[in-house]
């Protein structure tokens, strides 16, 4: 079993997602994003390492701390209404906090992460589990979230590299897009769905159909579009 995955993003009319680069400034988008995030009623949300790093408050964990950690999942909490899930394959984020906006942090790691990093996560009260030896298996990640934490409706909220990886894996069920009246216009700017150079030449996404489920005109000229995806 896997959760229903909704990719929820705000973008300029040219599909770019870094609000600080938009003209005019993307102040309206930030408030809309949070309001519609709540309206979609997800029971957890997921971001990649780069986005997750923006929430971190800690300095680097001590390289000498810890030792003897088995590569087993550790959950500080299992009773939360929602969790903030972060992909951090190599264990680069030192959190200095246990939650984001009240949602307990759950980090998805690979087995190559050092014991010292696991000790740091323990000290911060940050939950973690492993979803691969050297690379994160996204399908396994979703299975573990469902089985261990009961996640049934997951909000996938970027960045573009993580969104693109889930899309290419055929794991996105729905797209919730806030299209904002702004432009970026820059070459190479972050997009809703991105890829790494190593992904070049891979087979196309397994999306068979994209169906518009609803559309709504929002304040300030933004439009909320919801699409259902069929994969396979």
One Martini backbone bead per residue (centre of mass of N, CA, C, O) as a GRO file, in nm:
protein
  232
    1UNK     BB    1   0.098   0.035   0.019
    2UNK     BB    2   0.008   0.373  -0.069
    3UNK     BB    3  -0.014   0.685  -0.088
    4UNK     BB    4  -0.168   0.961  -0.181
    5UNK     BB    5  -0.024   1.175  -0.432
    6UNK     BB    6   0.029   1.531  -0.398
    7UNK     BB    7   0.133   1.783  -0.608
    8UNK     BB    8   0.215   2.089  -0.442
    9UNK     BB    9   0.217   2.404  -0.624
   10UNK     BB   10   0.386   2.709  -0.708
   11UNK     BB   11   0.363   2.918  -1.010
   12UNK     BB   12   0.448   3.059  -1.273
   13UNK     BB   13   0.368   3.096  -1.607
   14UNK     BB   14   0.673   2.950  -1.655
   15UNK     BB   15   0.709   2.721  -1.415
   16UNK     BB   16   0.825   2.868  -1.165
   17UNK     BB   17   0.931   2.847  -0.792
   18UNK     BB   18   1.105   3.106  -0.722
   19UNK     BB   19   0.979   3.377  -0.574
   20UNK     BB   20   1.232   3.583  -0.565
   21UNK     BB   21   1.229   3.598  -0.904
   22UNK     BB   22   0.974   3.736  -0.936
   23UNK     BB   23   0.755   3.921  -1.170
   24UNK     BB   24   0.623   4.006  -0.951
   25UNK     BB   25   0.611   3.949  -0.645
   26UNK     BB   26   0.528   3.637  -0.447
   27UNK     BB   27   0.326   3.702  -0.200
   28UNK     BB   28   0.056   3.561  -0.265
   29UNK     BB   29   0.155   3.263  -0.290
   30UNK     BB   30   0.224   3.189   0.002
   31UNK     BB   31  -0.065   3.206   0.122
   32UNK     BB   32  -0.203   3.012  -0.077
   33UNK     BB   33  -0.039   2.759  -0.028
   34UNK     BB   34  -0.121   2.714   0.271
   35UNK     BB   35  -0.428   2.715   0.239
   36UNK     BB   36  -0.439   2.475   0.028
   37UNK     BB   37  -0.294   2.269   0.191
   38UNK     BB   38  -0.521   2.248   0.403
   39UNK     BB   39  -0.758   2.182   0.200
   40UNK     BB   40  -0.629   1.894   0.108
   41UNK     BB   41  -0.588   1.708   0.363
   42UNK     BB   42  -0.322   1.613   0.459
   43UNK     BB   43  -0.109   1.383   0.670
   44UNK     BB   44   0.144   1.475   0.491
   45UNK     BB   45   0.484   1.589   0.403
   46UNK     BB   46   0.721   1.641   0.118
   47UNK     BB   47   1.080   1.685   0.083
   48UNK     BB   48   1.380   1.778   0.001
   49UNK     BB   49   1.690   1.869   0.096
   50UNK     BB   50   1.698   2.166   0.009
   51UNK     BB   51   1.430   2.243   0.140
   52UNK     BB   52   1.491   2.128   0.425
   53UNK     BB   53   1.735   2.316   0.495
   54UNK     BB   54   1.557   2.576   0.547
   55UNK     BB   55   1.461   2.450   0.845
   56UNK     BB   56   1.724   2.453   0.971
   57UNK     BB   57   1.914   2.517   1.304
   58UNK     BB   58   2.171   2.359   1.295
   59UNK     BB   59   2.468   2.233   1.335
   60UNK     BB   60   2.695   2.026   1.289
   61UNK     BB   61   2.755   1.719   1.357
   62UNK     BB   62   2.942   1.522   1.533
   63UNK     BB   63   3.189   1.294   1.419
   64UNK     BB   64   3.235   1.150   1.720
   65UNK     BB   65   2.957   1.074   1.754
   66UNK     BB   66   2.869   0.783   1.828
   67UNK     BB   67   2.772   0.431   1.789
   68UNK     BB   68   2.630   0.127   1.696
   69UNK     BB   69   2.425   0.163   1.465
   70UNK     BB   70   2.157   0.042   1.333
   71UNK     BB   71   1.968  -0.015   1.026
   72UNK     BB   72   1.706   0.120   1.180
   73UNK     BB   73   1.425   0.234   1.260
   74UNK     BB   74   1.329   0.563   1.411
   75UNK     BB   75   1.062   0.669   1.636
   76UNK     BB   76   0.963   0.931   1.831
   77UNK     BB   77   0.681   0.932   1.669
   78UNK     BB   78   0.314   0.801   1.613
   79UNK     BB   79   0.075   1.046   1.695
   80UNK     BB   80   0.050   1.229   1.462
   81UNK     BB   81  -0.132   1.412   1.228
   82UNK     BB   82   0.155   1.509   1.111
   83UNK     BB   83   0.432   1.500   0.873
   84UNK     BB   84   0.776   1.588   0.806
   85UNK     BB   85   0.925   1.491   0.508
   86UNK     BB   86   1.280   1.407   0.439
   87UNK     BB   87   1.516   1.391   0.194
   88UNK     BB   88   1.847   1.237   0.312
   89UNK     BB   89   2.062   1.026   0.195
   90UNK     BB   90   2.353   1.147   0.338
   91UNK     BB   91   2.321   1.321   0.591
   92UNK     BB   92   2.327   1.676   0.595
   93UNK     BB   93   2.114   1.748   0.815
   94UNK     BB   94   2.107   1.978   1.084
   95UNK     BB   95   1.843   2.058   1.279
   96UNK     BB   96   1.772   2.169   1.587
   97UNK     BB   97   1.497   2.002   1.563
   98UNK     BB   98   1.167   1.818   1.567
   99UNK     BB   99   0.996   2.042   1.410
  100UNK     BB  100   0.739   2.174   1.171
  101UNK     BB  101   0.484   2.341   1.272
  102UNK     BB  102   0.434   2.064   1.464
  103UNK     BB  103   0.569   1.866   1.266
  104UNK     BB  104   0.725   1.591   1.267
  105UNK     BB  105   1.030   1.475   1.183
  106UNK     BB  106   1.113   1.278   0.883
  107UNK     BB  107   1.386   1.084   0.777
  108UNK     BB  108   1.531   0.987   0.466
  109UNK     BB  109   1.760   0.721   0.423
  110UNK     BB  110   2.068   0.572   0.391
  111UNK     BB  111   2.308   0.327   0.483
  112UNK     BB  112   2.563   0.541   0.454
  113UNK     BB  113   2.514   0.669   0.706
  114UNK     BB  114   2.643   0.792   0.978
  115UNK     BB  115   2.642   0.747   1.315
  116UNK     BB  116   2.668   1.046   1.395
  117UNK     BB  117   2.402   1.131   1.260
  118UNK     BB  118   2.214   0.951   1.424
  119UNK     BB  119   2.286   1.079   1.693
  120UNK     BB  120   2.180   1.360   1.618
  121UNK     BB  121   1.886   1.280   1.572
  122UNK     BB  122   1.834   1.177   1.853
  123UNK     BB  123   1.901   1.446   2.004
  124UNK     BB  124   1.657   1.597   1.836
  125UNK     BB  125   1.406   1.398   1.782
  126UNK     BB  126   1.451   1.256   1.496
  127UNK     BB  127   1.316   1.077   1.268
  128UNK     BB  128   1.392   0.751   1.100
  129UNK     BB  129   1.466   0.593   0.776
  130UNK     BB  130   1.529   0.329   0.543
  131UNK     BB  131   1.551   0.331   0.149
  132UNK     BB  132   1.852   0.224   0.112
  133UNK     BB  133   2.187   0.207   0.049
  134UNK     BB  134   2.252   0.467  -0.177
  135UNK     BB  135   1.948   0.491  -0.264
  136UNK     BB  136   1.634   0.612  -0.289
  137UNK     BB  137   1.332   0.442  -0.253
  138UNK     BB  138   1.027   0.566  -0.321
  139UNK     BB  139   0.833   0.329  -0.291
  140UNK     BB  140   0.937   0.244  -0.011
  141UNK     BB  141   0.880   0.506   0.132
  142UNK     BB  142   0.570   0.490   0.105
  143UNK     BB  143   0.530   0.219   0.248
  144UNK     BB  144   0.646   0.304   0.524
  145UNK     BB  145   0.457   0.541   0.584
  146UNK     BB  146   0.204   0.364   0.586
  147UNK     BB  147   0.287   0.134   0.787
  148UNK     BB  148   0.420   0.310   1.033
  149UNK     BB  149   0.223   0.601   1.011
  150UNK     BB  150  -0.049   0.601   0.828
  151UNK     BB  151  -0.012   0.720   0.549
  152UNK     BB  152  -0.262   0.840   0.293
  153UNK     BB  153  -0.190   1.166   0.242
  154UNK     BB  154   0.050   1.310   0.031
  155UNK     BB  155   0.252   1.600   0.020
  156UNK     BB  156   0.419   1.714  -0.263
  157UNK     BB  157   0.674   2.002  -0.216
  158UNK     BB  158   0.956   1.965  -0.294
  159UNK     BB  159   1.143   2.004  -0.520
  160UNK     BB  160   1.191   1.942  -0.853
  161UNK     BB  161   1.364   1.686  -0.818
  162UNK     BB  162   1.166   1.526  -0.642
  163UNK     BB  163   0.919   1.549  -0.821
  164UNK     BB  164   1.049   1.416  -1.072
  165UNK     BB  165   1.109   1.141  -0.943
  166UNK     BB  166   0.815   1.065  -0.881
  167UNK     BB  167   0.709   1.091  -1.169
  168UNK     BB  168   0.906   0.877  -1.304
  169UNK     BB  169   0.791   0.650  -1.092
  170UNK     BB  170   0.468   0.669  -1.083
  171UNK     BB  171   0.368   0.836  -0.786
  172UNK     BB  172   0.170   1.045  -0.908
  173UNK     BB  173  -0.184   1.128  -0.872
  174UNK     BB  174  -0.158   1.451  -0.826
  175UNK     BB  175  -0.215   1.799  -0.926
  176UNK     BB  176  -0.145   2.108  -0.747
  177UNK     BB  177  -0.189   2.428  -0.907
  178UNK     BB  178  -0.054   2.752  -0.863
  179UNK     BB  179  -0.121   3.007  -1.085
  180UNK     BB  180   0.072   3.293  -1.127
  181UNK     BB  181   0.099   3.653  -1.186
  182UNK     BB  182   0.406   3.566  -1.304
  183UNK     BB  183   0.763   3.599  -1.377
  184UNK     BB  184   1.091   3.491  -1.465
  185UNK     BB  185   1.280   3.415  -1.744
  186UNK     BB  186   1.496   3.200  -1.657
  187UNK     BB  187   1.760   3.011  -1.709
  188UNK     BB  188   1.746   2.731  -1.491
  189UNK     BB  189   1.514   2.753  -1.326
  190UNK     BB  190   1.304   2.644  -1.111
  191UNK     BB  191   1.078   2.374  -1.129
  192UNK     BB  192   0.832   2.159  -1.075
  193UNK     BB  193   0.995   1.968  -1.283
  194UNK     BB  194   1.300   1.794  -1.248
  195UNK     BB  195   1.654   1.719  -1.326
  196UNK     BB  196   1.931   1.540  -1.361
  197UNK     BB  197   2.192   1.455  -1.554
  198UNK     BB  198   2.159   1.141  -1.492
  199UNK     BB  199   1.855   1.148  -1.627
  200UNK     BB  200   1.953   1.158  -1.898
  201UNK     BB  201   1.778   0.935  -2.120
  202UNK     BB  202   1.550   0.855  -1.985
  203UNK     BB  203   1.264   0.751  -1.966
  204UNK     BB  204   0.969   0.841  -1.972
  205UNK     BB  205   0.707   0.907  -1.824
  206UNK     BB  206   0.419   0.701  -1.708
  207UNK     BB  207   0.214   0.899  -1.818
  208UNK     BB  208  -0.110   0.859  -1.971
  209UNK     BB  209  -0.282   1.081  -1.805
  210UNK     BB  210  -0.442   1.419  -1.795
  211UNK     BB  211  -0.696   1.542  -1.571
  212UNK     BB  212  -0.924   1.782  -1.528
  213UNK     BB  213  -1.099   1.842  -1.222
  214UNK     BB  214  -1.021   2.155  -1.149
  215UNK     BB  215  -1.112   2.515  -1.124
  216UNK     BB  216  -0.984   2.832  -0.970
  217UNK     BB  217  -1.038   3.156  -0.892
  218UNK     BB  218  -0.825   3.377  -0.740
  219UNK     BB  219  -0.672   3.599  -0.578
  220UNK     BB  220  -0.480   3.812  -0.789
  221UNK     BB  221  -0.503   3.601  -1.053
  222UNK     BB  222  -0.512   3.324  -0.956
  223UNK     BB  223  -0.488   2.963  -1.028
  224UNK     BB  224  -0.657   2.656  -0.952
  225UNK     BB  225  -0.520   2.339  -1.035
  226UNK     BB  226  -0.658   2.002  -1.096
  227UNK     BB  227  -0.494   1.687  -1.147
  228UNK     BB  228  -0.526   1.370  -1.290
  229UNK     BB  229  -0.329   1.075  -1.278
  230UNK     BB  230  -0.216   0.822  -1.510
  231UNK     BB  231  -0.040   0.528  -1.465
  232UNK     BB  232   0.150   0.281  -1.694
   0.00000   0.00000   0.00000
